XYZ file of C-alpha atoms in Angstrom:
666
model
C 99.162 88.007 81.367
C 97.118 87.465 84.510
C 96.398 90.404 86.787
C 98.585 89.201 89.662
C 101.514 88.527 87.315
C 101.071 91.970 85.756
C 101.106 93.574 89.202
C 104.348 91.754 89.994
C 105.808 92.910 86.685
C 104.866 96.510 87.451
C 106.724 96.227 90.754
C 109.923 94.939 89.147
C 109.486 97.809 86.658
C 112.014 96.539 84.117
C 111.602 97.503 80.471
C 111.693 94.419 78.243
C 114.559 94.531 75.757
C 113.590 94.256 72.083
C 115.260 91.362 70.257
C 116.583 91.376 66.706
C 116.173 88.893 63.864
C 116.597 89.642 60.132
C 113.376 89.951 58.103
C 113.113 89.739 54.297
C 110.492 91.510 52.160
C 109.541 88.581 49.927
C 106.677 90.156 47.975
C 107.976 93.668 47.386
C 105.242 95.471 49.311
C 107.471 96.593 52.174
C 108.317 94.880 55.435
C 105.149 93.715 57.182
C 105.259 93.211 60.947
C 102.581 92.693 63.584
C 102.508 94.610 66.851
C 102.908 92.807 70.146
C 99.236 93.329 70.971
C 98.077 91.956 67.605
C 100.548 89.097 67.399
C 99.684 85.509 68.301
C 103.301 84.356 68.040
C 105.274 82.849 70.905
C 108.956 82.192 70.189
C 112.040 81.426 72.273
C 113.867 84.718 71.779
C 116.406 84.091 74.544
C 117.251 80.396 74.033
C 116.125 79.491 77.549
C 113.271 77.091 76.631
C 110.632 79.773 77.244
C 108.767 81.096 74.212
C 107.817 84.751 74.654
C 104.821 86.531 73.263
C 106.396 88.739 70.621
C 105.836 91.090 67.739
C 106.260 89.068 64.578
C 106.629 88.943 60.828
C 103.457 88.871 58.742
C 102.158 89.648 55.263
C 104.039 86.826 53.565
C 107.480 88.104 54.561
C 110.115 85.800 56.027
C 112.782 85.402 58.675
C 116.355 84.539 57.694
C 117.204 81.328 59.556
C 119.642 78.448 59.854
C 118.611 75.016 61.121
C 121.702 74.380 63.223
C 120.554 71.084 64.757
C 118.993 69.782 61.538
C 115.627 68.943 63.076
C 113.643 70.720 60.381
C 112.471 73.441 62.796
C 113.633 76.824 63.961
C 113.783 76.238 67.692
C 115.020 79.493 69.175
C 116.899 82.740 68.596
C 120.201 80.897 67.961
C 118.709 79.693 64.673
C 117.800 83.220 63.588
C 120.197 86.132 63.101
C 120.395 88.687 65.903
C 119.603 88.691 69.600
C 119.035 91.116 72.453
C 122.558 92.561 72.304
C 123.828 92.000 68.755
C 122.145 93.073 65.519
C 121.333 90.517 62.861
C 123.773 91.744 60.205
C 126.672 91.431 62.657
C 125.693 87.830 63.427
C 125.224 87.015 59.736
C 128.638 88.463 58.846
C 130.263 85.536 60.696
C 129.174 83.357 57.745
C 131.013 85.548 55.197
C 133.838 83.039 54.854
C 135.604 84.860 51.998
C 135.221 88.290 53.557
C 133.757 90.017 50.507
C 130.833 91.616 52.362
C 128.266 89.441 50.575
C 126.630 86.201 51.628
C 126.311 84.012 48.516
C 127.208 80.626 47.077
C 130.902 81.432 47.523
C 130.426 81.159 51.294
C 130.580 77.724 52.894
C 127.335 78.040 54.860
C 125.196 79.615 52.149
C 123.383 76.356 51.388
C 122.457 75.978 55.065
C 120.525 79.252 55.178
C 116.750 79.104 55.189
C 113.798 81.442 54.892
C 111.051 80.824 57.434
C 107.687 82.015 56.172
C 105.473 81.615 59.244
C 102.189 81.604 57.347
C 99.940 81.175 60.385
C 101.995 83.547 62.553
C 102.180 81.254 65.572
C 105.966 81.209 66.030
C 106.113 77.455 65.396
C 107.820 76.027 62.299
C 105.439 73.932 60.225
C 107.033 71.615 57.599
C 106.042 73.695 54.559
C 107.154 76.992 56.096
C 110.929 76.445 55.966
C 112.582 76.741 52.529
C 116.123 77.145 51.198
C 117.319 80.407 49.665
C 117.549 78.622 46.324
C 113.937 77.456 46.581
C 112.899 81.032 47.263
C 115.088 82.290 44.390
C 117.501 84.340 46.524
C 121.126 84.363 45.339
C 122.909 86.761 47.702
C 122.597 89.085 50.697
C 124.569 92.323 50.924
C 126.082 92.851 54.392
C 126.623 96.596 53.886
C 123.559 97.724 55.815
C 122.608 101.356 56.298
C 121.046 102.724 59.453
C 117.295 103.211 59.661
C 114.956 104.820 62.153
C 111.726 103.202 60.994
C 109.172 101.849 63.436
C 106.715 99.293 62.075
C 103.800 98.395 64.339
C 105.872 99.247 67.397
C 108.911 97.257 66.236
C 112.052 99.289 65.522
C 114.091 98.861 62.349
C 117.741 99.649 63.075
C 119.319 98.925 59.680
C 118.463 97.870 56.142
C 120.246 96.205 53.228
C 119.374 94.403 49.987
C 119.213 90.807 48.851
C 119.326 89.667 45.216
C 116.798 87.539 43.371
C 117.859 85.112 40.662
C 116.268 87.404 38.035
C 118.616 90.251 38.973
C 116.148 92.337 40.981
C 116.633 93.089 44.648
C 114.539 93.133 47.785
C 114.804 94.638 51.241
C 116.219 92.844 54.277
C 116.017 94.637 57.620
C 117.181 94.230 61.178
C 113.858 94.237 63.071
C 113.839 94.554 66.858
C 110.690 92.794 67.997
C 108.775 94.124 70.962
C 108.135 91.207 73.304
C 106.737 90.339 76.698
C 109.172 88.517 78.984
C 106.338 87.701 81.395
C 103.864 86.210 78.907
C 105.686 82.976 78.107
C 105.215 79.287 77.407
C 107.653 76.559 78.361
C 108.895 74.738 75.246
C 111.624 72.574 76.793
C 111.671 68.861 77.510
C 110.292 67.100 80.584
C 109.342 63.578 81.663
C 105.622 63.260 82.373
C 104.531 61.778 85.716
C 100.881 60.704 86.157
C 101.117 61.726 89.847
C 100.677 65.345 88.771
C 97.349 64.898 87.007
C 95.070 65.281 90.042
C 97.011 68.087 91.715
C 96.456 71.847 91.363
C 97.746 73.351 88.138
C 98.743 76.988 87.774
C 99.979 78.782 84.721
C 103.611 79.819 84.856
C 105.029 83.137 83.709
C 108.429 84.482 82.802
C 111.033 81.809 83.484
C 108.710 79.716 85.656
C 106.988 76.846 83.801
C 103.387 75.838 84.430
C 103.160 74.171 87.828
C 102.312 70.726 86.477
C 105.377 70.841 84.197
C 107.566 72.005 87.089
C 106.250 69.160 89.267
C 107.302 66.704 86.552
C 110.807 68.184 86.695
C 111.135 68.564 90.476
C 110.215 65.759 92.861
C 110.515 68.015 95.901
C 107.981 70.415 94.420
C 105.651 67.508 93.625
C 105.825 66.381 97.251
C 105.150 69.926 98.516
C 102.056 70.343 96.337
C 100.808 66.892 97.360
C 101.308 67.704 101.045
C 99.504 71.025 100.671
C 96.532 69.351 99.000
C 96.351 66.565 101.592
C 96.359 68.995 104.539
C 94.554 71.930 102.971
C 91.903 72.436 105.668
C 94.054 71.997 108.746
C 96.071 74.872 110.240
C 95.562 78.131 108.221
C 98.852 79.653 109.414
C 100.703 76.567 108.184
C 98.900 76.832 104.845
C 100.090 80.424 104.435
C 103.668 79.404 105.202
C 103.551 76.317 102.977
C 102.323 78.332 100.010
C 105.291 80.674 100.306
C 107.730 77.760 100.505
C 106.058 76.209 97.486
C 106.380 79.409 95.453
C 110.092 79.641 96.176
C 110.651 75.983 95.278
C 108.624 76.406 92.064
C 110.899 79.217 90.892
C 114.111 77.577 92.131
C 114.675 80.381 94.639
C 114.585 78.458 97.914
C 118.342 77.923 98.292
C 119.341 81.556 97.752
C 120.841 83.442 100.693
C 117.995 85.705 101.780
C 120.405 88.580 102.519
C 122.383 88.331 99.279
C 120.545 91.254 97.649
C 121.009 93.667 100.541
C 119.053 94.326 103.705
C 116.007 96.007 102.176
C 114.266 93.034 100.527
C 114.337 89.250 100.838
C 116.592 87.901 98.057
C 114.512 84.715 97.705
C 111.346 86.718 97.112
C 113.160 89.030 94.688
C 114.498 86.057 92.742
C 110.966 84.693 92.508
C 109.691 88.029 91.183
C 112.493 88.225 88.626
C 111.837 84.709 87.354
C 108.054 85.030 87.522
C 108.152 88.215 85.451
C 111.129 87.234 83.296
C 112.752 90.564 84.127
C 115.987 91.211 86.016
C 115.570 93.864 88.681
C 117.584 97.062 88.277
C 116.993 99.844 90.764
C 115.674 102.885 88.934
C 116.642 104.978 91.960
C 120.269 103.808 91.882
C 122.772 106.507 92.808
C 125.624 104.426 94.212
C 124.492 104.903 97.789
C 127.043 103.274 100.077
C 128.611 101.561 97.057
C 125.726 99.099 96.663
C 125.123 97.532 93.225
C 122.007 98.618 91.290
C 120.704 95.034 91.400
C 120.125 95.443 95.147
C 116.836 97.217 95.938
C 117.015 100.493 97.798
C 114.409 101.552 100.322
C 111.982 103.043 97.822
C 112.132 100.145 95.364
C 111.802 97.619 98.178
C 108.422 99.097 99.107
C 107.142 98.642 95.544
C 108.606 95.147 95.351
C 106.755 94.247 98.546
C 103.469 95.229 96.914
C 104.406 93.172 93.832
C 105.277 90.142 95.934
C 101.957 90.373 97.760
C 100.029 90.516 94.479
C 101.872 87.498 93.075
C 101.560 85.588 96.346
C 97.832 86.329 96.634
C 97.173 85.261 93.049
C 99.125 82.014 93.264
C 97.857 81.132 96.743
C 94.223 81.616 95.728
C 94.614 79.373 92.687
C 96.437 76.710 94.662
C 94.173 76.398 97.667
C 90.864 76.676 95.808
C 91.904 73.869 93.445
C 93.122 71.852 96.437
C 89.703 72.088 98.107
C 90.179 74.789 100.742
C 86.906 75.479 102.523
C 86.098 78.861 101.025
C 82.962 78.302 98.922
C 82.398 82.049 98.458
C 85.174 82.084 95.815
C 85.945 79.953 92.800
C 88.762 79.472 90.303
C 87.818 79.542 86.614
C 90.537 77.502 84.908
C 89.496 78.514 81.383
C 89.918 82.236 82.048
C 92.548 81.761 84.792
C 90.587 84.050 87.121
C 89.584 84.031 90.772
C 85.949 85.096 91.065
C 83.379 85.457 93.856
C 80.475 83.041 93.563
C 78.063 85.986 93.597
C 79.796 89.278 94.407
C 82.467 90.457 96.828
C 80.033 92.071 99.248
C 77.983 88.891 99.636
C 81.163 86.848 100.014
C 82.287 88.976 102.948
C 78.849 88.977 104.568
C 78.877 85.171 104.486
C 82.447 84.856 105.772
C 81.828 87.367 108.569
C 78.829 85.345 109.702
C 81.044 82.248 109.888
C 84.246 83.693 111.374
C 83.093 86.804 113.231
C 85.362 89.746 114.004
C 89.080 89.254 113.475
C 90.881 88.044 116.611
C 94.257 86.580 117.467
C 92.768 83.080 117.126
C 91.228 83.506 113.641
C 93.784 85.963 112.263
C 95.299 83.437 109.815
C 91.858 82.349 108.552
C 90.955 85.951 107.831
C 94.288 86.571 106.143
C 93.579 83.733 103.717
C 90.101 85.126 103.005
C 91.483 88.626 102.414
C 94.269 87.386 100.151
C 91.930 85.238 98.059
C 89.578 88.207 97.820
C 92.500 90.385 96.747
C 93.262 87.937 93.946
C 89.631 88.296 92.862
C 89.938 92.083 93.131
C 92.892 92.029 90.742
C 91.059 89.814 88.261
C 87.935 91.993 88.525
C 90.061 95.136 88.036
C 88.574 96.647 91.192
C 90.338 99.632 92.754
C 91.877 99.264 96.229
C 89.553 101.934 97.647
C 86.434 100.225 96.296
C 87.710 96.917 97.677
C 88.322 98.331 101.164
C 84.981 100.133 101.147
C 83.184 96.897 100.259
C 84.802 95.109 103.197
C 83.973 97.948 105.600
C 80.272 97.901 104.703
C 79.822 94.128 104.408
C 82.129 92.872 107.190
C 83.885 95.255 109.602
C 86.077 98.328 109.894
C 88.848 96.224 111.422
C 88.978 93.919 108.406
C 88.849 96.885 106.051
C 91.841 98.392 107.848
C 93.774 95.125 107.602
C 92.885 94.854 103.918
C 94.207 98.362 103.267
C 97.453 97.349 104.979
C 97.839 94.121 102.995
C 97.262 95.941 99.706
C 100.053 98.353 100.620
C 102.531 95.690 101.685
C 102.073 96.416 105.392
C 102.231 93.835 108.146
C 99.452 93.474 110.685
C 99.299 91.983 114.157
C 96.185 91.108 116.138
C 97.012 91.165 119.830
C 95.455 88.999 122.511
C 93.182 91.857 123.606
C 91.881 92.235 120.039
C 93.776 95.433 119.299
C 95.378 95.646 115.864
C 98.741 97.129 114.895
C 99.658 97.975 111.292
C 103.331 98.435 110.505
C 105.760 98.720 107.623
C 106.480 101.242 104.902
C 104.192 102.254 102.059
C 104.234 104.757 99.214
C 101.251 106.636 97.806
C 98.929 104.383 99.780
C 95.660 104.872 101.633
C 95.539 103.216 105.053
C 92.408 103.023 107.151
C 92.091 103.290 110.898
C 88.897 102.074 112.470
C 87.614 99.061 114.268
C 90.240 97.781 116.654
C 93.254 99.364 114.960
C 95.237 101.121 117.667
C 98.548 101.871 115.974
C 99.853 102.570 112.487
C 103.619 102.701 112.066
C 105.218 103.916 108.807
C 108.855 104.329 109.659
C 111.452 104.796 106.945
C 114.899 103.485 107.818
C 117.220 105.013 105.261
C 118.120 108.660 105.686
C 120.821 108.254 103.022
C 118.186 107.703 100.348
C 115.080 109.496 101.630
C 111.805 108.418 100.076
C 108.626 110.401 99.921
C 105.916 108.285 101.455
C 102.955 110.442 100.400
C 100.550 108.250 102.316
C 97.041 109.003 103.545
C 95.617 107.693 106.811
C 91.822 107.806 106.977
C 90.197 108.293 110.392
C 86.455 108.477 111.034
C 84.437 109.556 114.038
C 84.268 106.718 116.537
C 87.531 105.091 115.396
C 88.895 105.329 118.938
C 92.438 105.784 120.192
C 95.084 105.653 117.488
C 98.858 106.098 117.617
C 100.420 107.134 114.299
C 104.183 106.848 113.932
C 105.450 108.237 110.614
C 109.114 108.826 109.817
C 109.732 110.359 106.390
C 113.108 111.852 105.510
C 111.945 113.426 102.262
C 111.924 117.205 102.024
C 108.883 116.956 99.733
C 106.814 114.556 101.823
C 103.038 115.024 101.765
C 101.670 112.550 104.282
C 98.071 113.326 105.187
C 95.695 112.541 108.039
C 92.229 112.541 106.474
C 89.166 112.933 108.693
C 85.882 111.502 107.483
C 82.387 112.951 107.768
C 81.393 113.850 111.295
C 84.709 115.419 112.292
C 84.854 119.174 111.679
C 87.797 121.533 112.235
C 85.964 123.149 115.140
C 85.701 119.773 116.905
C 89.430 119.239 117.299
C 91.502 120.038 120.350
C 95.149 120.083 119.254
C 98.147 120.024 121.601
C 101.690 118.782 122.064
C 102.495 116.677 125.101
C 105.733 116.560 127.082
C 107.224 114.024 124.621
C 106.468 116.402 121.734
C 103.796 114.008 120.472
C 100.881 115.792 118.820
C 97.493 114.848 120.247
C 94.160 115.469 118.549
C 90.840 114.951 120.312
C 87.693 114.900 118.189
C 85.170 115.430 120.965
C 83.740 111.921 120.587
C 84.189 109.677 123.606
C 87.396 107.665 123.285
C 88.525 109.330 120.061
C 92.110 110.524 120.345
C 94.905 110.469 117.774
C 98.560 110.733 118.768
C 101.136 111.618 116.117
C 104.379 110.340 117.596
C 107.257 112.885 117.836
C 105.597 115.331 115.453
C 106.839 118.197 117.594
C 110.474 117.068 117.448
C 111.178 117.742 113.761
C 109.627 117.804 110.308
C 110.755 114.202 109.790
C 107.910 112.980 111.995
C 104.142 113.080 111.684
C 102.046 114.418 108.827
C 102.263 117.471 106.621
C 98.521 117.995 106.222
C 95.229 117.318 107.946
C 92.189 117.322 105.674
C 88.487 117.396 106.516
C 85.384 116.213 104.705
C 84.176 119.816 104.277
C 87.243 120.612 102.155
C 89.246 122.365 104.873
C 92.967 121.578 104.925
C 95.482 122.436 107.617
C 99.138 122.500 106.647
C 101.887 121.675 109.106
C 102.417 125.306 110.137
C 98.727 125.688 110.977
C 98.723 122.444 112.942
C 101.730 123.528 114.997
C 100.245 126.983 115.618
C 97.031 125.452 116.934
C 98.975 123.100 119.190
C 100.941 126.011 120.635
C 97.845 128.041 121.552
C 96.051 127.484 124.837
C 92.386 127.711 125.769
C 90.441 129.543 128.471
C 91.153 126.612 130.781
C 94.287 125.357 132.472
C 96.530 124.119 129.653
C 99.809 122.357 129.077
C 101.347 123.859 125.935
C 104.527 122.373 124.472
C 106.633 123.712 121.649
C 108.633 121.980 118.947
C 112.304 122.024 118.013
C 111.617 125.026 115.774
C 110.939 128.707 116.450
C 107.617 128.612 118.292
C 104.921 131.109 119.288
C 103.507 129.808 122.585
C 100.519 131.208 124.444
C 98.318 129.829 127.182
C 95.506 132.387 127.043
C 93.330 132.493 130.177
C 93.724 129.985 132.957
C 96.725 128.717 134.844
C 98.922 127.321 132.089
C 102.238 125.500 131.736
C 104.263 126.450 128.640
C 107.390 124.549 127.664
C 109.608 125.325 124.698
C 112.293 123.204 123.102
C 115.221 124.277 120.942
C 114.758 127.220 118.605
C 114.020 130.884 119.235
C 110.722 130.681 121.101
C 108.307 133.471 121.968
C 105.927 133.236 124.946
C 102.936 135.600 124.879
C 101.178 136.854 128.005
C 98.297 139.353 128.128
C 96.336 140.935 130.982
C 93.922 138.406 132.476
C 95.929 135.353 131.363
C 96.143 134.119 134.953
C 99.091 132.279 136.445
C 101.428 130.854 133.802
C 104.613 128.845 134.249
C 107.269 128.934 131.523
C 110.088 126.434 131.146
C 112.342 126.636 128.103
C 114.353 123.493 127.434
C 116.332 124.825 124.477
C 119.999 125.477 123.817
C 122.181 128.265 125.159
C 122.444 129.878 121.713
C 118.666 130.311 121.409
C 117.066 133.712 121.968
C 113.818 133.081 123.833
C 111.430 135.895 124.713
C 108.560 136.590 127.082
C 106.374 139.194 125.353
C 103.838 141.134 127.456
C 100.821 142.498 125.625
C 99.369 146.013 125.783
C 98.337 147.013 129.276
C 101.329 145.498 131.016
C 104.060 148.089 131.586
C 107.539 147.674 133.106
C 106.489 149.585 136.210
C 103.664 147.082 136.803
C 105.997 144.102 137.056
C 107.671 143.037 140.270
C 110.396 140.370 140.066
C 111.178 138.062 142.989
C 112.901 134.744 143.460
C 110.891 131.692 144.401
C 111.232 127.921 144.663
C 114.245 128.215 146.962
C 115.805 130.722 144.631
C 115.653 128.572 141.489
C 112.789 130.379 139.719
C 111.822 133.966 139.018
C 108.279 135.133 139.757
C 106.972 138.097 137.748
C 103.930 139.612 139.479
C 101.745 142.106 137.591
C 100.284 144.850 139.757
C 96.542 145.374 139.823
C 95.669 142.105 138.044
C 96.767 139.253 140.258
C 98.428 137.699 137.185
C 101.835 136.052 137.524
C 104.446 134.449 135.285
C 106.891 131.951 136.762
C 110.156 131.429 134.845
C 111.293 127.953 135.869
C 115.037 127.594 136.548
C 115.699 131.099 135.223
C 118.301 131.551 137.960
C 120.035 128.145 137.792
C 120.528 127.283 134.134
C 121.719 129.190 131.085
C 119.137 127.403 128.968
C 116.264 127.738 131.450
C 113.779 130.585 131.434
C 113.953 133.282 128.774
C 116.640 135.587 127.417
C 114.486 138.701 127.055
C 111.322 140.210 128.498
C 109.694 142.497 125.917
C 106.978 145.085 126.664
C 104.439 146.676 124.333
C 106.082 150.106 124.767
C 109.336 148.775 123.305
C 111.157 148.259 126.588
C 113.348 145.152 126.627
C 114.771 143.561 129.777
């Protein structure tokens, strides 16, 4: 199975069902079976004209068969005994016409039974391989099978019985459930050959999708689409990207499906393609009857993984199509013999050459770069290169902007290049590493299903000089571990951390133009990140981040709290402190200057102003100010003041208690 097809299969995540025929031990040395990995057999185990790679019989043993259409071959599972849902002995019992529990000459169909000894193990019936029971010397088969829990070369044996030889001895017949690969298939059905397909791109099919040249012989619309793609391959890149998708959906017979028929989380046409391309029906492993939806409709979490699988399949097919059609991308080649996309030299050189031709990614060359990145991703899959190594190669040989876009594409994210050159990454990913840098100005990872909360567990990498970046993360999981990772050159001591009036968390690195904004992180734990990590090994958890944001400096600060129970302090300088809901505590010590406190919480909150040692009740004079709306607390002998905004007017304004170091509480 090719790398892109395997990636798609991993996304669908279905476990292939073993399939049961009956196997006879013809030489008395025990049942001999080959494992799936060692087998060279392909056989139509599902009677759908696609032969699957399968575990198989070996060692001179045979398969019990019946040539139902009389063509001298065993064509598919209907001419063996057993299938994916019914064991072989149950199927064979239908031929017990006299009901005596034995298949022998007293049964009408006994003479039609055959033994298939597949001597070369290829899953294809050669003339000398199919013999009658009489020719093999078998006189009867006992249907009274007993259960078995054997496993032979990865193939399970569910039951065992005996068959009789003409000399009176017996042998073993078992119900063997062959391991098989629903993705690794070959089309074995009929088709009418058209010479028009010979000069067009050819791609190997998988699952229930035949090789492209076979499909073109069966589907005139598909033939026209491939011809049109080849004729216009070096015209508009955006059109090429769109045409490839349309071609994929026509190839798999998915183009007429209602795109919303599998729910609102994933395109039903793309899901149908993935199911047919992998040969596996999707079933949501995270199914828990949310909102009464069927398990065949992807939930939020599965949809993210399916998006990654679709991208891998799309990249692999697109690369093979356009390179065979003559797309102008000489840095990459398609090796038909190995079915691999490869760089002409190496990936780094390929990107150096392309960057010299195209330059930095812009709104005008965005589609060209997307094609390059997707073809390169197909090569990455075939080279078995990790996503991080791939992104790093692009960053060093092309640009940080392209590396960031590549990290987004690998994770199933969308990207937009705006007219001013700024780049926005958006979507939802899981366990992914996304890179800022270059012209990336926003990264949005916003979950949309609080009924089935995922855990994103994503990492966003930011390096010194990466500029202004807005990060919008919404993660409903209680176990989320989303991380902002700083690269070399950004130390914990460099950061200035604060909340703004919108409860966005801002981080300034000290480098000119470097500022990160974590949208709404101060509103609740649903937003922002749970950790910030540094290259020196330091890690800040969410509580540490919030505490730093709620502490002022020696200058004039604006300090904002969160929706939780906050500890707010401005330190020296003339500071503005604003709390939200929760039981907030505002600290003020001698020499802290002139602070203004406004608490915007609920009436049930208990908010406190706590004076440090050296400030006694007798030192504090309380007067009204701001036309009677505020209270001004003046501290004798220091010149320090605290203004409680709207303490007089609103039940939620100001504080509920003033606490002194000597224990006095107002």
